[in-house]
Coordinates of C-alpha atoms in Angstrom, one line a residue:
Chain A
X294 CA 127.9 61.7 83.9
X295 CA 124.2 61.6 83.1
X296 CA 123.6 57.7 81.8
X297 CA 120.4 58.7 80.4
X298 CA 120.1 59.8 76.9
X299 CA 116.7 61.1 77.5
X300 CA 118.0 63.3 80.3
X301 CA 119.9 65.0 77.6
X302 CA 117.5 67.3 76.7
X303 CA 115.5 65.1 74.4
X304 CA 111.8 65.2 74.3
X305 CA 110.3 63.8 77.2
X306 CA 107.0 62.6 75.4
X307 CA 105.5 59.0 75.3
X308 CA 105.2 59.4 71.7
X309 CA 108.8 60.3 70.5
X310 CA 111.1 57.9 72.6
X311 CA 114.1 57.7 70.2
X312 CA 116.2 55.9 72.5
X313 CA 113.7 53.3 73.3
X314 CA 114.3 54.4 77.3
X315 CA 110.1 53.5 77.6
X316 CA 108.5 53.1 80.1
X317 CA 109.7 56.9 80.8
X318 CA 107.8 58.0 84.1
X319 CA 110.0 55.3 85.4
X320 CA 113.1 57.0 84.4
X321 CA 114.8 58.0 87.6
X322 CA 115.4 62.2 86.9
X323 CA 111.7 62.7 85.3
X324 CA 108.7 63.9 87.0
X325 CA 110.5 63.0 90.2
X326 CA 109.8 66.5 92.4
X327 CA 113.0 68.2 92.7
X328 CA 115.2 66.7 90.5
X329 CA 116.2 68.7 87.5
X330 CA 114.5 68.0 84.5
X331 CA 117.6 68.9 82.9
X332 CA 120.7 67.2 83.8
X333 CA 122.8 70.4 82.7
X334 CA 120.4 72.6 84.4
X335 CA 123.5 73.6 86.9
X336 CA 125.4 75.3 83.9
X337 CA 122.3 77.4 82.8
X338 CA 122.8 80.8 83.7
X339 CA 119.8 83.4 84.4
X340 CA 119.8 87.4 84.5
X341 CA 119.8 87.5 88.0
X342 CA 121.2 91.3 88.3
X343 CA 121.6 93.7 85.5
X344 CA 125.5 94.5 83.8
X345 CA 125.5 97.0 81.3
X346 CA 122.3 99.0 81.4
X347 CA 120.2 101.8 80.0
X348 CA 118.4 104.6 82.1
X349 CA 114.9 105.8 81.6
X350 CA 113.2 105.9 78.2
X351 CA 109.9 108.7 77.9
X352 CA 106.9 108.9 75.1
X353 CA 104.3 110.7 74.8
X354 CA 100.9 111.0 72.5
X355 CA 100.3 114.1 70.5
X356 CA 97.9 115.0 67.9
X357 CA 98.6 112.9 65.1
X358 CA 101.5 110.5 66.4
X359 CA 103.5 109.4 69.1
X360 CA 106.9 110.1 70.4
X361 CA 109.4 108.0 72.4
X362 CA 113.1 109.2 73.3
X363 CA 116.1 107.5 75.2
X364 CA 119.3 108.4 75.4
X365 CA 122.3 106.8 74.1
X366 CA 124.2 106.0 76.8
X367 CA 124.7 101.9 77.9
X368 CA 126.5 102.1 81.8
X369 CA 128.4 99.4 83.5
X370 CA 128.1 100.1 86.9
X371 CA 128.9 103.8 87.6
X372 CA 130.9 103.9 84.5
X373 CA 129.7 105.5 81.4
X374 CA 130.5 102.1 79.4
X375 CA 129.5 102.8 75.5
X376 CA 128.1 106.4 74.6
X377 CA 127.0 105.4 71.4
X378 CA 124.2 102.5 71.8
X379 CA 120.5 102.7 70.6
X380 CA 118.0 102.3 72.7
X381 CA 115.0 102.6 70.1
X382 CA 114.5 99.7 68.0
X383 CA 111.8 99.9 64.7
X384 CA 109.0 96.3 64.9
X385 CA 107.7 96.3 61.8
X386 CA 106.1 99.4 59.9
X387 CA 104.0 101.0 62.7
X388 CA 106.1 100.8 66.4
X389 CA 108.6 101.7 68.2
X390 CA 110.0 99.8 71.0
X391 CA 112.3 101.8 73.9
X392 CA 114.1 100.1 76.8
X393 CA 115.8 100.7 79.8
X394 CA 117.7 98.2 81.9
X395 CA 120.1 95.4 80.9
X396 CA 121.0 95.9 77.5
X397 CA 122.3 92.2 76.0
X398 CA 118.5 91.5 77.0
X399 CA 117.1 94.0 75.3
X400 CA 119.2 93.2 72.1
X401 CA 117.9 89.6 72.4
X402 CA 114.2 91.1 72.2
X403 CA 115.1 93.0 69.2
X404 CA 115.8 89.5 67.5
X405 CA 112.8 88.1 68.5
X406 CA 110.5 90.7 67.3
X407 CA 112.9 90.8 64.4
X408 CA 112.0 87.1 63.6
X409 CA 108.4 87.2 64.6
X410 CA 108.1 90.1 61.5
X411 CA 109.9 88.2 59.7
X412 CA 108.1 84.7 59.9
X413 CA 104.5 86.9 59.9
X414 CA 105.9 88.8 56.5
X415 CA 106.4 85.3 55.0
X416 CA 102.5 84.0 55.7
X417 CA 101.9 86.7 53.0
X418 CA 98.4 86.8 54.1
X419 CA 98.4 90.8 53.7
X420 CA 98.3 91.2 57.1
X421 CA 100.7 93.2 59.7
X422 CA 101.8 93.1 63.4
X423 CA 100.5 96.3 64.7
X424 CA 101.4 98.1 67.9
X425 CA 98.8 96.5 69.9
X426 CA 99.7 92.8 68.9
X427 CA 103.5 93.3 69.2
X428 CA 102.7 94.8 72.7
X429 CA 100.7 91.7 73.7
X430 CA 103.6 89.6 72.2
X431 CA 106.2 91.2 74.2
X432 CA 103.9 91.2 77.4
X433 CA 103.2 87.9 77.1
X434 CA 107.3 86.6 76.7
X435 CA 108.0 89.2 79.6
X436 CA 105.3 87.8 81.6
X437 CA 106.3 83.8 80.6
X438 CA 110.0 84.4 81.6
X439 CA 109.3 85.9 84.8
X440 CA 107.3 83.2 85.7
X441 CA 110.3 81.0 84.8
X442 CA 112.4 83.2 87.3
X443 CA 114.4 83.6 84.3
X444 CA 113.4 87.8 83.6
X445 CA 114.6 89.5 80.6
X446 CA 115.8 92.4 83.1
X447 CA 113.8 95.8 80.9
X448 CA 111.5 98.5 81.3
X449 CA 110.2 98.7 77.7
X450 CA 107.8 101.5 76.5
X451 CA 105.8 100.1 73.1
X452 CA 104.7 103.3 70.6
X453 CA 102.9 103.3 67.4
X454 CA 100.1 104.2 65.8
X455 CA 97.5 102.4 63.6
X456 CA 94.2 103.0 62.0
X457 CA 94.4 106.8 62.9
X458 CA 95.0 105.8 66.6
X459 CA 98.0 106.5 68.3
X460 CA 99.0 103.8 70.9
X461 CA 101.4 103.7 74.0
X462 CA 102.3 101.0 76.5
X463 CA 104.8 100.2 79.0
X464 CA 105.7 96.7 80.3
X465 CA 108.6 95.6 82.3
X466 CA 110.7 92.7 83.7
X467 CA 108.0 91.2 86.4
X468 CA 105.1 91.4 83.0
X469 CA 103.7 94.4 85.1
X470 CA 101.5 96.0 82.2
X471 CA 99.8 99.7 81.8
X472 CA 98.8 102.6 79.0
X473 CA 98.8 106.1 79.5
X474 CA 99.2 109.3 77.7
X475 CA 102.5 110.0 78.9
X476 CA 105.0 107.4 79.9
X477 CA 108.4 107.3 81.4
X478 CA 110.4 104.3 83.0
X479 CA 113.5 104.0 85.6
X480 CA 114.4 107.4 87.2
X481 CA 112.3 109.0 84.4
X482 CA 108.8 107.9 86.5
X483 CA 110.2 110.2 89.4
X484 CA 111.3 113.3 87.7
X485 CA 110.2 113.3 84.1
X486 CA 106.7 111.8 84.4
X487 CA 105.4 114.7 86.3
X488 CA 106.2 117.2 83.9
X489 CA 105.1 115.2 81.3
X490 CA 102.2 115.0 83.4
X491 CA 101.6 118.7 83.3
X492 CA 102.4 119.1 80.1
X493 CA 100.5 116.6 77.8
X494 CA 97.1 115.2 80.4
X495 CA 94.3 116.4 79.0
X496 CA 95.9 117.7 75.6
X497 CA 96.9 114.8 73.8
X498 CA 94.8 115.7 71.0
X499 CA 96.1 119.4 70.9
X500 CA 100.1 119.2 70.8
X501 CA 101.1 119.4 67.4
X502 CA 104.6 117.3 66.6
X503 CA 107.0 120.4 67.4
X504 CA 105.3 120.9 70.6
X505 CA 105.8 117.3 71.7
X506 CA 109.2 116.8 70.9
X507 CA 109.9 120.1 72.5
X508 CA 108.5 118.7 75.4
X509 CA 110.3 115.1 75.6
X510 CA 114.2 117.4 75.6
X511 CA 113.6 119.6 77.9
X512 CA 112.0 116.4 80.3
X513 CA 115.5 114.5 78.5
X514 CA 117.5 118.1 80.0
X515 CA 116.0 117.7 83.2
X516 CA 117.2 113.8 83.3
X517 CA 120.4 114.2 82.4
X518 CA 120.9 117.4 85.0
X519 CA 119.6 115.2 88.1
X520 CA 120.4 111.2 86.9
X521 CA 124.0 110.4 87.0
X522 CA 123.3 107.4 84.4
X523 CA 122.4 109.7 81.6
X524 CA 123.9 111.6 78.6
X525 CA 123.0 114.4 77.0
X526 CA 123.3 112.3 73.6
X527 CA 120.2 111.3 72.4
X528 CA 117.4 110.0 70.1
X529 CA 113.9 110.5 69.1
X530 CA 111.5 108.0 67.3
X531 CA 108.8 109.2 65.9
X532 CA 105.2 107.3 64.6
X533 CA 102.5 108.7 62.9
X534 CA 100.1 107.8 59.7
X535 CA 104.1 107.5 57.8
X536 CA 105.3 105.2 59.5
X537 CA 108.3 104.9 62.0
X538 CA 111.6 107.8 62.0
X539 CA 114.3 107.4 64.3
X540 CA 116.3 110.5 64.7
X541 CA 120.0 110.5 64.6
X542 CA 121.4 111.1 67.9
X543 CA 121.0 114.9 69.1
X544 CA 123.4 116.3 71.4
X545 CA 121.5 118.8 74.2
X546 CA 123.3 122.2 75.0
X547 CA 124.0 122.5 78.9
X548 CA 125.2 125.1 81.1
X549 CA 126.9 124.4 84.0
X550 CA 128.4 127.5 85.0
X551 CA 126.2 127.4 87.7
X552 CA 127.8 125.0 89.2
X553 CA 131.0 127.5 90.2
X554 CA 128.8 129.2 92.6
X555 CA 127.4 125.7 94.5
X556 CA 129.4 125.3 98.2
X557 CA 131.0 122.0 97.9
X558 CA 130.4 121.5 94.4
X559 CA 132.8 123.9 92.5
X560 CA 136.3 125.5 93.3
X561 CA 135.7 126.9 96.9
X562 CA 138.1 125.5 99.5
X563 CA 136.2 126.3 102.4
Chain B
X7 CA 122.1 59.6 89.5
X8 CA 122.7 63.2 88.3
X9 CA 123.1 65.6 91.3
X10 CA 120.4 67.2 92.5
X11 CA 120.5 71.1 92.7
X12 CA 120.6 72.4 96.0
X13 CA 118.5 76.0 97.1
X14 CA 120.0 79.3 94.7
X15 CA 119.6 82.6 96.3
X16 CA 118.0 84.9 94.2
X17 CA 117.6 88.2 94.5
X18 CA 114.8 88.7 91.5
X19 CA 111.2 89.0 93.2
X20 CA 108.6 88.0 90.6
X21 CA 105.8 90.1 92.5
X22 CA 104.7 93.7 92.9
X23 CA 101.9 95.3 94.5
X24 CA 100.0 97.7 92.1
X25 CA 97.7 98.8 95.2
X26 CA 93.9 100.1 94.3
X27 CA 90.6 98.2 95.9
X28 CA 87.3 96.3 95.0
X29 CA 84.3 95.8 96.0
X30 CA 80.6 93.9 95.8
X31 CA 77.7 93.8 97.6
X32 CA 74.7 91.2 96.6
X33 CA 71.1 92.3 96.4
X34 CA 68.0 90.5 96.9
X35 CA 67.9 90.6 92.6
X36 CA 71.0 92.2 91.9
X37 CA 74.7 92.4 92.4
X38 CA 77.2 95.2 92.4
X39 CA 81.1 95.3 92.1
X40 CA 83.2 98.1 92.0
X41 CA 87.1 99.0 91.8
X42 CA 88.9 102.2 91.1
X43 CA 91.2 102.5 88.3
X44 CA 94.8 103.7 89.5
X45 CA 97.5 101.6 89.4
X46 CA 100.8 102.3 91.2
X47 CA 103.6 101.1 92.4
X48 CA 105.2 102.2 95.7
X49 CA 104.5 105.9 95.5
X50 CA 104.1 106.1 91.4
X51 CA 101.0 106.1 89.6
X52 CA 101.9 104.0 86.5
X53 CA 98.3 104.6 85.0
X54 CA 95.2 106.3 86.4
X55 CA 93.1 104.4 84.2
X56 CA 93.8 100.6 83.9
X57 CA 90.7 98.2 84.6
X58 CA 90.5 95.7 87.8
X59 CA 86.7 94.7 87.2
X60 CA 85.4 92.5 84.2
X61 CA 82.5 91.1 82.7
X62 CA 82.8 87.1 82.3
X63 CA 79.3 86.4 81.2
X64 CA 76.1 88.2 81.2
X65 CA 75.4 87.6 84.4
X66 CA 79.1 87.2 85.9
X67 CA 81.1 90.1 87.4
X68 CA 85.1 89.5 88.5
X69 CA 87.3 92.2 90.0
X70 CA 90.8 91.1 90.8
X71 CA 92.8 93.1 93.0
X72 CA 96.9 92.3 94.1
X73 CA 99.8 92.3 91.6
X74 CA 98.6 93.6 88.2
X75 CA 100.1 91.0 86.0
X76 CA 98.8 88.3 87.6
X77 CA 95.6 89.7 87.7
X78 CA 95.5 90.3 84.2
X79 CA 96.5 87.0 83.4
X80 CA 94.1 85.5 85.5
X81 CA 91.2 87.2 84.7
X82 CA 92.6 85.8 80.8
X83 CA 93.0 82.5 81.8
X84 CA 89.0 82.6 83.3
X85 CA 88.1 84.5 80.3
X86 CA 89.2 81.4 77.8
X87 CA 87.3 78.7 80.1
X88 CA 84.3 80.2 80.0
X89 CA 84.9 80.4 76.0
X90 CA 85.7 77.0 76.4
X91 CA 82.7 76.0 78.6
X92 CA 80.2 78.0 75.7
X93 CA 81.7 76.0 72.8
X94 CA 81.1 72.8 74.8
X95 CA 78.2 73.3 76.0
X96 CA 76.3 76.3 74.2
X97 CA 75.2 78.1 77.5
X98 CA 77.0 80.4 79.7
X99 CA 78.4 78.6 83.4
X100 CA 76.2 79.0 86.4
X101 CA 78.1 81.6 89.2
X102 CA 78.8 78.5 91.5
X103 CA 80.8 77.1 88.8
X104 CA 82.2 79.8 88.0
X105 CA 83.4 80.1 92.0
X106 CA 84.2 76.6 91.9
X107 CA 86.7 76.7 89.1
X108 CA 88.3 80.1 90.1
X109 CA 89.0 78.0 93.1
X110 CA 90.6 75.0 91.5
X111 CA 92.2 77.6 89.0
X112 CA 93.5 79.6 92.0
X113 CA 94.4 76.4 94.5
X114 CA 96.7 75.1 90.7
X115 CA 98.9 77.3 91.2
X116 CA 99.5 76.9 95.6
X117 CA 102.9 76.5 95.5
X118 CA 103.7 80.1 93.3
X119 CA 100.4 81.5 93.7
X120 CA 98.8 84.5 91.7
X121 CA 99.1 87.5 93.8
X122 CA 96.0 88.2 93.6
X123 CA 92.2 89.0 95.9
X124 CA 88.9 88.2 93.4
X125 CA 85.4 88.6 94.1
X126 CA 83.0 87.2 92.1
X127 CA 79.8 88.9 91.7
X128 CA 76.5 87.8 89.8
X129 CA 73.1 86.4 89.7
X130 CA 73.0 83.2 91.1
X131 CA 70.5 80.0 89.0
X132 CA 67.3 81.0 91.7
X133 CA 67.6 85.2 90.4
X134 CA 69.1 86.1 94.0
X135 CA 72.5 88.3 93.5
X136 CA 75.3 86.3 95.2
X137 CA 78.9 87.9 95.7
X138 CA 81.9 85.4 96.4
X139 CA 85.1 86.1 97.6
X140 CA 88.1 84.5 96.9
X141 CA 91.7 84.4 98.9
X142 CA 95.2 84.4 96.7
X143 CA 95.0 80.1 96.9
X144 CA 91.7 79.8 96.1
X145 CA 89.7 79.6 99.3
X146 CA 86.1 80.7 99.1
X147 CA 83.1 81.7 100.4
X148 CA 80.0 83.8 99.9
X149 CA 78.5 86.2 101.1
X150 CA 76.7 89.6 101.1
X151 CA 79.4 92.2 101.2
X152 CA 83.0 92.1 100.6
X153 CA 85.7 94.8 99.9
X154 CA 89.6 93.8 99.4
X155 CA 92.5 96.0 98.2
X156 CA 94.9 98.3 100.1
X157 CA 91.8 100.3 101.6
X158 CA 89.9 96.8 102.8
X159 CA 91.3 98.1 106.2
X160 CA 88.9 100.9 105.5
X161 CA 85.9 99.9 103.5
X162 CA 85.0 96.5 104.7
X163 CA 84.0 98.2 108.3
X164 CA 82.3 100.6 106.8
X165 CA 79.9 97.7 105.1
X166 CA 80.0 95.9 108.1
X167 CA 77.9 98.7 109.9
X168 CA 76.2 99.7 106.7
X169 CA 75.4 96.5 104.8
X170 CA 74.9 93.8 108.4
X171 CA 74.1 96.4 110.6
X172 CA 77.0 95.3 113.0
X173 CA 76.9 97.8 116.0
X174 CA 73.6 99.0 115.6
X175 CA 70.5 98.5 117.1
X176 CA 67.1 98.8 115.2
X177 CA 64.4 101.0 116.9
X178 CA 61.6 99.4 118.1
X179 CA 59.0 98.3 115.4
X180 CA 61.6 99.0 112.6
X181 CA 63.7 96.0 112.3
X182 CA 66.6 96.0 110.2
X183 CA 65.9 95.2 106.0
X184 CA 66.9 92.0 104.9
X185 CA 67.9 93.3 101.4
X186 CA 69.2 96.9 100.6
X187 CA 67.3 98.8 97.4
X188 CA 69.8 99.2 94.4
X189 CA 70.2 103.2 95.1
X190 CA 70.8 102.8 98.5
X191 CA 73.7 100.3 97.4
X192 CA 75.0 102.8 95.0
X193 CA 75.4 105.1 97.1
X194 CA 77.4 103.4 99.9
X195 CA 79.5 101.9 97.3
X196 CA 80.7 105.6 95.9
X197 CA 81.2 106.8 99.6
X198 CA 83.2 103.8 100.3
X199 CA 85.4 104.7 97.2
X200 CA 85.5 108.7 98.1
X201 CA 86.3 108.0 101.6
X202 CA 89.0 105.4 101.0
X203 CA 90.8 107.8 98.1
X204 CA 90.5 111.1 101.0
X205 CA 92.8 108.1 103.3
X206 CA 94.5 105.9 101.2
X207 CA 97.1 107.3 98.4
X208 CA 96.9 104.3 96.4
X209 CA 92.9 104.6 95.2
X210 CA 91.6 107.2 93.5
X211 CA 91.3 108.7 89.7
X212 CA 88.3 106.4 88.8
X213 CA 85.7 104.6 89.7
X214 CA 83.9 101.7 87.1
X215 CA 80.9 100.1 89.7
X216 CA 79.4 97.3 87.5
X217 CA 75.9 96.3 88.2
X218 CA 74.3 92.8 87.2
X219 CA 70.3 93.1 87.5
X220 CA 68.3 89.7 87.5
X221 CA 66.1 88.5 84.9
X222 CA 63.5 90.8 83.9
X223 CA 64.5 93.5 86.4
X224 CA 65.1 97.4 84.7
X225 CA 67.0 100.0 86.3
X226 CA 63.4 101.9 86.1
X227 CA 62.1 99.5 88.3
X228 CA 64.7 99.8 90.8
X229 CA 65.2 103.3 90.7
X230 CA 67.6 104.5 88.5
X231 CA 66.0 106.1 85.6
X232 CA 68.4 108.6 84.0
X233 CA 71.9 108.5 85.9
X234 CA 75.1 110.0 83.7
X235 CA 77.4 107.9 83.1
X236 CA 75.7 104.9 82.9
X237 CA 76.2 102.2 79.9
X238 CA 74.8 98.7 79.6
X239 CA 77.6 96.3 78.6
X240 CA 75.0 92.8 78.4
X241 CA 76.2 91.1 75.3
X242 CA 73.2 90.7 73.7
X243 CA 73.0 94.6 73.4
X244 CA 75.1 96.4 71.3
X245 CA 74.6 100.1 72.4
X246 CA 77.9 101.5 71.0
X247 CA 76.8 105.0 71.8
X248 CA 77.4 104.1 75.0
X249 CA 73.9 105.3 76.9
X250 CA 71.7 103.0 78.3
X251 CA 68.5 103.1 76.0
X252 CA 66.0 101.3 78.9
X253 CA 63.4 99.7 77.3
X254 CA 64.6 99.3 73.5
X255 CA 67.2 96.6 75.3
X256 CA 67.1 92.8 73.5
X257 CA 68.4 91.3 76.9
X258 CA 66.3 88.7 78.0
X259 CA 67.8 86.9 80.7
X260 CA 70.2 89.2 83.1
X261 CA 71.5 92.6 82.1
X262 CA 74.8 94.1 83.0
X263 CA 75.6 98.0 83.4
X264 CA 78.4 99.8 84.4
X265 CA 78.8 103.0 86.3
X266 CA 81.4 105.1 85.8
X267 CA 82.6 108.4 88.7
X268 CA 85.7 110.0 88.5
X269 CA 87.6 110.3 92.0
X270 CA 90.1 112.4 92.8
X271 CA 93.2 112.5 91.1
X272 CA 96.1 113.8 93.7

């Protein structure tokens, strides 16, 4: 048992000493190097591995908007765990967030950024959280827990769009930080990015919607073919000038007859 | 006593190498620093356009080079001093202090360091160009010429024999210059960059080379009347067109451009 009540947790400032424990640096568990700060720091628990996770998550820009996809599928392990999770989670009137990784942290973002519009709708001040600042907000608390070896364990691709200009960015669990054209995280960066690549660098301001979204499924056909963590169940969010639509969940069409032919693969013995 | 808590294994590493290199060589009245504009991870390219050199003042250059999102912070964290420093003391810090706190800023952090290689380049209080360069903990020096990055291996002998002359031997009655002209620097700087993105796969797709003239000094008078792709970023100028207008600039003290080559993208 801890004896010290302003071990507990309480605030360690010379200025708020409720329990009269003053003179504080000489309190035997503070600002010694070491110790814990926290005497129940040995029951904290930290994301050290992921559980239930998400694959990849792609967006792209096109002409007028941007589009970012994800699958619905949340594994545990090997096992296809729940088939019916979203991935794609609407901040405020202009973004899109997507995430791969573990899932429970990724739900814990979504209430953060759920609160932060919420407590920035209350100022009332006529002014909204764009993509950009929500970006820098997520950045930043990615960044901050990382460096609290404490990660929130996700690859999260920001979308939205704003004053005419479309935005994408991509952030992930050690606060790493990029934009591109085209974006694609977890086994998505090796075999979706380069056809996203080939199809969108250089015509971003070219591809109308139908073009785009044709090219996010057949990248999404490719990943489920090749990445044993994926489902052919999926969604689409979409952000342009009207604002943020998710799609209901869209089941791709597959052929695997294929397959029969494949040595070692289908129904020949030898 | 409460326990105290003995080592935890973890498995989570907090660092990444996002590869790409930097550069800067001083002048006798000018400075140059350079760094492409790829960032990757292992054998991705995550972006082929994400910045690694900023301006800090008017006559303050830093490129950081390591783990991205330690750079970036970094570079934010020196950023807000510097505001700091203007509200407090209504002028812009000298480069040596700059150095000096990057240092101190660096050397806070020894026991979980930033991941990251600056250089520092600039004009120094007595108009000579000065480039310093900087370790992960904050040890410093300066000096003429300094390249760091995953192709350091490559460039910094390169400079070596280009920049000091190392392994050479001046003819008779032609010693070897003190100082290198501007265009002379500008072009060892983009051959550095084209060589190391022929040899190393993480540099390449762009190339920003930042150059800090001294007070009163034009790119006329050193040669460089007319290049493409050249924009002055001095705060005093607003030139949102983005072409350098010589001449009709409202800079008075030192003037800042930037230089921006494409390299190759595969």
């Amino acid at each position: 048992m801890d004896h010290f009540p302003t071990n507990w947790g309480r605030p360690r400032n010379e200025a708020v000493d409720l329990y009269n424990t003053y003179p504080l640096h000489l309190r035997p568990d503070n600002g010694t190097y070491g110790r814990p700060k926290d005497s129940f720091e040995e029951g904290v628990q930290r994301t050290r591995q992921p559980i239930v996770t998400g694959t990849s998550v792609l967006a792209i820009k096109f002409k007028d908007g941007v589009i970012v996809a994800a699958d619905n599928l949340a594994s545990y392990g090997s096992l296809a765990r729940f088939k019916d999770i979203q991935r794609l989670h609407a901040v405020g009137t202009h973004t899109v967030i997507g995430a791969g990784g573990d899932m429970s942290d990724f739900q814990h973002i979504q209430h953060d950024l759920d609160s932060l519009i919420i407590s920035e709708f209350s100022e009332g001040d006529g002014h909204a959280l764009g993509p950009a600042e929500i970006y820098e907000y997520l950045s930043q608390v990615m960044y901050a827990r990382r460096s609290k070896m404490n990660p929130l364990w996700n690859s999260i691709l920001v979308g939205g769009w704003k004053d005419g200009k479309s935005f994408l960015g991509y952030v992930d669990l050690i606060g790493t930080t990029y934009s591109a054209s085209t974006l694609a995280t977890g086994y998505g960066a090796y075999i979706a990015q380069p056809l996203l690549r080939k199809a969108v660098e250089g015509r971003e301001n070219e591809l109308t919607e139908e073009e785009a979204v044709k090219i996010v499924e057949e990248s999404l056909k490719v990943l489920f073919y090749r990445d044993a963590r994926s489902l052919n169940k999926y969604q689409i969010a979409i952000v342009n000038e009207k604002g943020v639509s998710i799609s209901d969940s869209r089941i791709a069409p597959t052929e695997w007859s294929f397959a029969e032919g494949i040595r070692g693969y289908g129904a020949q013995t030898q | 006593m409460s326990p105290t808590v003995g080592p935890v294994s973890r498995d989570f590493n907090p660092y990444s190498d996002n590869g790409g290199t930097i550069l800067a060589i001083a002048g006798e009245d000018f400075a140059v620093v350079a760094g492409d504009t790829r960032q990757s991870e292992g054998y991705n390219i995550q972006t082929r356009y994400a910045p690694k050199v900023f301006r800090l003042t008017d006559k303050a250059v830093l490129a950081v080079n390591g783990f991205a999102a330690d750079g970036n912070m970094f570079v934010k964290k020196v950023k807000q001093r510097l505001e700091w420093y203007r509200h407090a003391h209504g002028k812009d810090m000298q480069l040596r202090a700059i150095a000096r706190m990057i240092q101190t800023m660096l050397y806070a952090k020894r026991f979980f360091p930033y991941y990251v290689y600056n250089i520092l380049g600039g004009i120094e209080e007595d108009g000579s160009g000065a480039v310093y360069s900087f370790d992960p903990v904050g040890s410093y020096e300066r000096e003429a010429c300094r390249a760091a990055g995953a192709a350091q291996s490559l460039v910094q002998p390169f400079l070596d024999n280009q920049i000091y002359f190392k392994n050479q031997t001046p003819a008779i009655d032609a010693p070897f210059p003190r100082h290198l002209p501007l265009s002379h620097v500008l072009s060892i700087v983009t051959d550095s960059f084209t060589s190391a993105t022929e040899r190393h796969i993480e540099v390449g797709d762009g190339l920003e080379i930042y150059i800090i003239l001294a007070k009163g000094k034009t790119l006329s008078g050193l040669g460089l009347d007319g290049v493409k792709g050249l924009s002055e970023v001095t705060s005093t100028v607003d030139d949102s067109d983005g072409s350098a207008s010589e001449g009709e600039s409202l800079a008075e003290g030192e003037r800042i451009f930037v230089l921006r080559r494409e390299l190759k993208k595969d």
